[in-house]
């Protein structure tokens, strides 16, 4: 009985581990969300079902400072090192945009989308069953 | 042993006592034996053991039978309550997993606005030449 309780407790702890704990970009959401020129969006569950997604977390910074862009870029590239699929564009040694699929246990896809310029920095971290092609089909015009 | 008479003799009671300890007596035979043990003939020391056992068990049955039913009923009620409690907790847990929030400059938006923002951000991500400002 004690072993069963311990197993159930362990499973509960594992199940409550949040998505952001697994990626280098996780602290960026907290750092940027307090800025007056930032927008943070967090959605999970029912609202994402039409897109075959389970978790959506984004942070958008308008007129980002250079230092903020460098900081975000370095963390994105840290996660990108282990990406199993990528699409990116760099100019003048800087990351203009990057779409990365991270390795997972095979049940759900995990993506990081990043785009930055002088007007706007957008970082999106999502998880779901949708493939990259399906996401593009939903959102690409 | 058949009960031709309602009143047992000592030899009959002795035989019945042996059968009692072999667990071969019926409820009616036990009642006859009990009645004999309460009579003057049953006060004999030969019947001490069966008297102690029979009346001890009778007392135990009187005290424990209702309690065991009560215990089972309480255990069932407790299990049901635990199941309902866990179910309610699980519903609350999974209900809070349907999260939908958005903040702009620290100001909270509605769930509908959050969904719209999500849509726009994903479209802008894949269509940078055609920005869709919300």
GROMACS .gro file of C-alpha atoms in nm:
model
  275
    1UNK     CA    1   0.000   0.000   0.000
    2UNK     CA    2   0.284   0.236   0.082
    3UNK     CA    3   0.450   0.159  -0.252
    4UNK     CA    4   0.127   0.229  -0.437
    5UNK     CA    5   0.088   0.566  -0.260
    6UNK     CA    6   0.450   0.656  -0.335
    7UNK     CA    7   0.410   0.562  -0.702
    8UNK     CA    8   0.092   0.767  -0.734
    9UNK     CA    9   0.258   1.065  -0.569
   10UNK     CA   10   0.557   1.040  -0.802
   11UNK     CA   11   0.333   1.022  -1.107
   12UNK     CA   12   0.142   1.329  -0.988
   13UNK     CA   13   0.464   1.526  -0.950
   14UNK     CA   14   0.586   1.424  -1.292
   15UNK     CA   15   0.253   1.513  -1.451
   16UNK     CA   16   0.261   1.862  -1.302
   17UNK     CA   17   0.600   1.955  -1.450
   18UNK     CA   18   0.537   2.247  -1.682
   19UNK     CA   19   0.643   2.274  -2.044
   20UNK     CA   20   0.874   2.573  -1.996
   21UNK     CA   21   1.091   2.392  -1.743
   22UNK     CA   22   1.247   2.191  -2.027
   23UNK     CA   23   1.385   2.471  -2.249
   24UNK     CA   24   1.649   2.742  -2.223
   25UNK     CA   25   1.405   3.010  -2.339
   26UNK     CA   26   1.180   2.956  -2.034
   27UNK     CA   27   1.315   3.251  -1.830
   28UNK     CA   28   1.255   3.492  -2.118
   29UNK     CA   29   0.879   3.481  -2.071
   30UNK     CA   30   0.909   3.595  -1.712
   31UNK     CA   31   1.175   3.857  -1.789
   32UNK     CA   32   0.993   4.017  -2.080
   33UNK     CA   33   0.634   3.988  -1.961
   34UNK     CA   34   0.688   4.265  -1.704
   35UNK     CA   35   0.800   4.514  -1.969
   36UNK     CA   36   0.551   4.790  -2.057
   37UNK     CA   37   0.600   4.717  -2.428
   38UNK     CA   38   0.539   4.343  -2.400
   39UNK     CA   39   0.248   4.109  -2.468
   40UNK     CA   40   0.232   3.761  -2.319
   41UNK     CA   41  -0.017   3.496  -2.422
   42UNK     CA   42  -0.070   3.162  -2.250
   43UNK     CA   43  -0.326   2.915  -2.375
   44UNK     CA   44  -0.371   2.548  -2.304
   45UNK     CA   45  -0.647   2.292  -2.343
   46UNK     CA   46  -0.978   2.336  -2.521
   47UNK     CA   47  -0.904   2.662  -2.705
   48UNK     CA   48  -0.615   2.499  -2.888
   49UNK     CA   49  -0.799   2.188  -2.997
   50UNK     CA   50  -0.889   2.324  -3.346
   51UNK     CA   51  -0.516   2.358  -3.413
   52UNK     CA   52  -0.421   2.020  -3.267
   53UNK     CA   53  -0.216   2.195  -3.002
   54UNK     CA   54  -0.207   2.148  -2.626
   55UNK     CA   55   0.007   2.438  -2.503
   56UNK     CA   56   0.083   2.783  -2.642
   57UNK     CA   57   0.307   3.039  -2.478
   58UNK     CA   58   0.427   3.355  -2.648
   59UNK     CA   59   0.601   3.677  -2.565
   60UNK     CA   60   0.612   3.974  -2.797
   61UNK     CA   61   0.822   4.285  -2.735
   62UNK     CA   62   0.764   4.598  -2.940
   63UNK     CA   63   1.071   4.809  -3.029
   64UNK     CA   64   1.306   4.566  -2.850
   65UNK     CA   65   1.643   4.686  -2.732
   66UNK     CA   66   1.955   4.537  -2.887
   67UNK     CA   67   2.054   4.373  -2.563
   68UNK     CA   68   1.712   4.210  -2.533
   69UNK     CA   69   1.738   4.075  -2.887
   70UNK     CA   70   2.088   3.936  -2.826
   71UNK     CA   71   1.979   3.776  -2.502
   72UNK     CA   72   1.672   3.613  -2.660
   73UNK     CA   73   1.870   3.500  -2.962
   74UNK     CA   74   2.137   3.329  -2.753
   75UNK     CA   75   1.879   3.131  -2.558
   76UNK     CA   76   1.688   3.036  -2.872
   77UNK     CA   77   2.009   2.913  -3.033
   78UNK     CA   78   2.091   2.713  -2.720
   79UNK     CA   79   1.765   2.524  -2.764
   80UNK     CA   80   1.813   2.507  -3.139
   81UNK     CA   81   2.130   2.303  -3.094
   82UNK     CA   82   1.918   1.995  -3.024
   83UNK     CA   83   1.649   2.069  -3.283
   84UNK     CA   84   1.541   1.774  -3.496
   85UNK     CA   85   1.414   2.008  -3.767
   86UNK     CA   86   1.484   2.371  -3.838
   87UNK     CA   87   1.416   2.653  -4.075
   88UNK     CA   88   1.599   2.977  -4.016
   89UNK     CA   89   1.735   3.288  -4.174
   90UNK     CA   90   2.032   3.487  -4.057
   91UNK     CA   91   2.152   3.820  -4.179
   92UNK     CA   92   2.462   4.010  -4.068
   93UNK     CA   93   2.536   3.732  -3.821
   94UNK     CA   94   2.204   3.782  -3.646
   95UNK     CA   95   1.908   3.544  -3.637
   96UNK     CA   96   1.626   3.701  -3.835
   97UNK     CA   97   1.383   3.416  -3.781
   98UNK     CA   98   1.397   3.052  -3.671
   99UNK     CA   99   1.145   2.769  -3.665
  100UNK     CA  100   1.268   2.474  -3.460
  101UNK     CA  101   1.120   2.143  -3.370
  102UNK     CA  102   1.271   2.006  -3.050
  103UNK     CA  103   1.319   1.638  -2.967
  104UNK     CA  104   1.037   1.479  -2.765
  105UNK     CA  105   0.925   1.135  -2.657
  106UNK     CA  106   0.729   1.101  -2.982
  107UNK     CA  107   0.379   1.166  -2.850
  108UNK     CA  108   0.369   1.543  -2.900
  109UNK     CA  109   0.567   1.788  -3.109
  110UNK     CA  110   0.743   2.079  -2.940
  111UNK     CA  111   0.828   2.390  -3.135
  112UNK     CA  112   1.005   2.719  -3.083
  113UNK     CA  113   0.927   2.999  -3.326
  114UNK     CA  114   1.136   3.314  -3.316
  115UNK     CA  115   1.129   3.627  -3.524
  116UNK     CA  116   1.303   3.955  -3.444
  117UNK     CA  117   1.367   4.291  -3.603
  118UNK     CA  118   1.391   4.650  -3.488
  119UNK     CA  119   1.011   4.678  -3.464
  120UNK     CA  120   0.920   4.357  -3.290
  121UNK     CA  121   1.059   4.048  -3.120
  122UNK     CA  122   0.828   3.746  -3.107
  123UNK     CA  123   0.900   3.420  -2.931
  124UNK     CA  124   0.651   3.135  -2.936
  125UNK     CA  125   0.677   2.801  -2.761
  126UNK     CA  126   0.410   2.546  -2.847
  127UNK     CA  127   0.334   2.181  -2.795
  128UNK     CA  128   0.086   1.960  -2.972
  129UNK     CA  129   0.010   1.690  -3.221
  130UNK     CA  130   0.019   1.918  -3.523
  131UNK     CA  131   0.312   1.876  -3.757
  132UNK     CA  132   0.505   2.172  -3.897
  133UNK     CA  133   0.324   2.128  -4.228
  134UNK     CA  134  -0.012   2.133  -4.056
  135UNK     CA  135   0.079   2.448  -3.862
  136UNK     CA  136   0.179   2.621  -4.182
  137UNK     CA  137  -0.143   2.510  -4.344
  138UNK     CA  138  -0.344   2.659  -4.053
  139UNK     CA  139  -0.159   2.989  -4.031
  140UNK     CA  140   0.027   3.056  -4.355
  141UNK     CA  141  -0.164   3.262  -4.610
  142UNK     CA  142  -2.858  -3.762   1.724
  143UNK     CA  143  -3.219  -3.677   1.671
  144UNK     CA  144  -3.412  -3.456   1.908
  145UNK     CA  145  -3.703  -3.675   2.011
  146UNK     CA  146  -3.746  -3.477   2.336
  147UNK     CA  147  -3.704  -3.112   2.406
  148UNK     CA  148  -3.505  -3.189   2.719
  149UNK     CA  149  -3.168  -3.358   2.679
  150UNK     CA  150  -3.031  -3.618   2.915
  151UNK     CA  151  -2.672  -3.591   3.038
  152UNK     CA  152  -2.539  -3.861   2.799
  153UNK     CA  153  -2.723  -3.699   2.511
  154UNK     CA  154  -2.580  -3.362   2.609
  155UNK     CA  155  -2.230  -3.511   2.627
  156UNK     CA  156  -2.265  -3.657   2.280
  157UNK     CA  157  -2.405  -3.331   2.151
  158UNK     CA  158  -2.114  -3.144   2.312
  159UNK     CA  159  -1.868  -3.367   2.123
  160UNK     CA  160  -2.051  -3.297   1.799
  161UNK     CA  161  -2.051  -2.926   1.885
  162UNK     CA  162  -1.672  -2.925   1.906
  163UNK     CA  163  -1.661  -3.106   1.571
  164UNK     CA  164  -1.881  -2.830   1.429
  165UNK     CA  165  -2.152  -3.082   1.338
  166UNK     CA  166  -2.439  -2.939   1.538
  167UNK     CA  167  -2.732  -2.754   1.394
  168UNK     CA  168  -2.870  -2.433   1.539
  169UNK     CA  169  -3.159  -2.626   1.690
  170UNK     CA  170  -2.923  -2.873   1.855
  171UNK     CA  171  -2.717  -2.586   1.994
  172UNK     CA  172  -3.033  -2.437   2.143
  173UNK     CA  173  -3.113  -2.771   2.309
  174UNK     CA  174  -2.759  -2.795   2.441
  175UNK     CA  175  -2.774  -2.441   2.571
  176UNK     CA  176  -3.101  -2.510   2.750
  177UNK     CA  177  -2.950  -2.824   2.908
  178UNK     CA  178  -2.641  -2.632   3.026
  179UNK     CA  179  -2.866  -2.379   3.199
  180UNK     CA  180  -3.052  -2.655   3.384
  181UNK     CA  181  -2.935  -2.809   3.714
  182UNK     CA  182  -2.816  -3.121   3.529
  183UNK     CA  183  -2.597  -2.906   3.310
  184UNK     CA  184  -2.405  -2.760   3.603
  185UNK     CA  185  -2.188  -3.073   3.603
  186UNK     CA  186  -1.815  -3.004   3.566
  187UNK     CA  187  -1.805  -3.232   3.260
  188UNK     CA  188  -1.988  -2.958   3.069
  189UNK     CA  189  -1.761  -2.672   3.183
  190UNK     CA  190  -1.568  -2.656   2.860
  191UNK     CA  191  -1.865  -2.662   2.627
  192UNK     CA  192  -2.050  -2.418   2.851
  193UNK     CA  193  -1.759  -2.170   2.842
  194UNK     CA  194  -1.721  -2.200   2.467
  195UNK     CA  195  -2.089  -2.193   2.377
  196UNK     CA  196  -2.180  -1.895   2.590
  197UNK     CA  197  -1.856  -1.707   2.502
  198UNK     CA  198  -1.926  -1.739   2.130
  199UNK     CA  199  -2.289  -1.648   2.182
  200UNK     CA  200  -2.182  -1.329   2.356
  201UNK     CA  201  -1.927  -1.257   2.083
  202UNK     CA  202  -2.188  -1.300   1.809
  203UNK     CA  203  -2.427  -1.069   1.985
  204UNK     CA  204  -2.161  -0.799   2.011
  205UNK     CA  205  -1.974  -0.836   1.684
  206UNK     CA  206  -2.224  -0.927   1.416
  207UNK     CA  207  -2.390  -0.586   1.405
  208UNK     CA  208  -2.051  -0.414   1.432
  209UNK     CA  209  -1.900  -0.602   1.137
  210UNK     CA  210  -2.195  -0.496   0.925
  211UNK     CA  211  -2.150  -0.143   1.051
  212UNK     CA  212  -1.780  -0.154   0.974
  213UNK     CA  213  -1.842  -0.272   0.621
  214UNK     CA  214  -2.101  -0.002   0.569
  215UNK     CA  215  -1.868   0.267   0.703
  216UNK     CA  216  -1.578   0.137   0.493
  217UNK     CA  217  -1.795   0.143   0.182
  218UNK     CA  218  -1.912   0.495   0.261
  219UNK     CA  219  -1.554   0.609   0.321
  220UNK     CA  220  -1.440   0.457  -0.010
  221UNK     CA  221  -1.722   0.624  -0.194
  222UNK     CA  222  -1.643   0.957  -0.032
  223UNK     CA  223  -1.275   0.918  -0.123
  224UNK     CA  224  -1.363   0.839  -0.483
  225UNK     CA  225  -1.593   1.142  -0.503
  226UNK     CA  226  -1.328   1.363  -0.343
  227UNK     CA  227  -1.053   1.249  -0.578
  228UNK     CA  228  -1.290   1.286  -0.872
  229UNK     CA  229  -1.377   1.641  -0.771
  230UNK     CA  230  -1.009   1.729  -0.726
  231UNK     CA  231  -0.924   1.578  -1.065
  232UNK     CA  232  -1.203   1.776  -1.232
  233UNK     CA  233  -1.072   2.096  -1.076
  234UNK     CA  234  -0.717   2.008  -1.179
  235UNK     CA  235  -0.804   1.936  -1.541
  236UNK     CA  236  -1.045   2.228  -1.555
  237UNK     CA  237  -0.761   2.468  -1.466
  238UNK     CA  238  -0.557   2.312  -1.747
  239UNK     CA  239  -0.785   2.497  -1.993
  240UNK     CA  240  -0.583   2.812  -1.953
  241UNK     CA  241  -0.638   3.118  -2.167
  242UNK     CA  242  -0.471   3.439  -2.059
  243UNK     CA  243  -0.306   3.735  -2.222
  244UNK     CA  244  -0.146   4.044  -2.078
  245UNK     CA  245  -0.043   4.359  -2.259
  246UNK     CA  246   0.188   4.587  -2.062
  247UNK     CA  247   0.082   4.395  -1.754
  248UNK     CA  248  -0.289   4.447  -1.819
  249UNK     CA  249  -0.505   4.134  -1.839
  250UNK     CA  250  -0.706   4.074  -2.156
  251UNK     CA  251  -1.011   3.856  -2.210
  252UNK     CA  252  -0.990   3.492  -2.318
  253UNK     CA  253  -1.130   3.587  -2.657
  254UNK     CA  254  -0.865   3.854  -2.700
  255UNK     CA  255  -0.600   3.602  -2.599
  256UNK     CA  256  -0.716   3.360  -2.866
  257UNK     CA  257  -0.720   3.637  -3.126
  258UNK     CA  258  -0.367   3.737  -3.028
  259UNK     CA  259  -0.250   3.379  -3.062
  260UNK     CA  260  -0.398   3.359  -3.409
  261UNK     CA  261  -0.239   3.688  -3.516
  262UNK     CA  262   0.101   3.602  -3.372
  263UNK     CA  263   0.112   3.268  -3.551
  264UNK     CA  264  -0.001   3.426  -3.879
  265UNK     CA  265   0.261   3.700  -3.846
  266UNK     CA  266   0.524   3.438  -3.771
  267UNK     CA  267   0.453   3.255  -4.097
  268UNK     CA  268   0.360   3.560  -4.304
  269UNK     CA  269   0.598   3.839  -4.209
  270UNK     CA  270   0.529   4.026  -4.532
  271UNK     CA  271   0.159   4.044  -4.443
  272UNK     CA  272   0.148   4.150  -4.077
  273UNK     CA  273  -0.193   4.115  -3.916
  274UNK     CA  274  -0.201   4.361  -3.627
  275UNK     CA  275  -0.488   4.278  -3.388
   0.00000   0.00000   0.00000
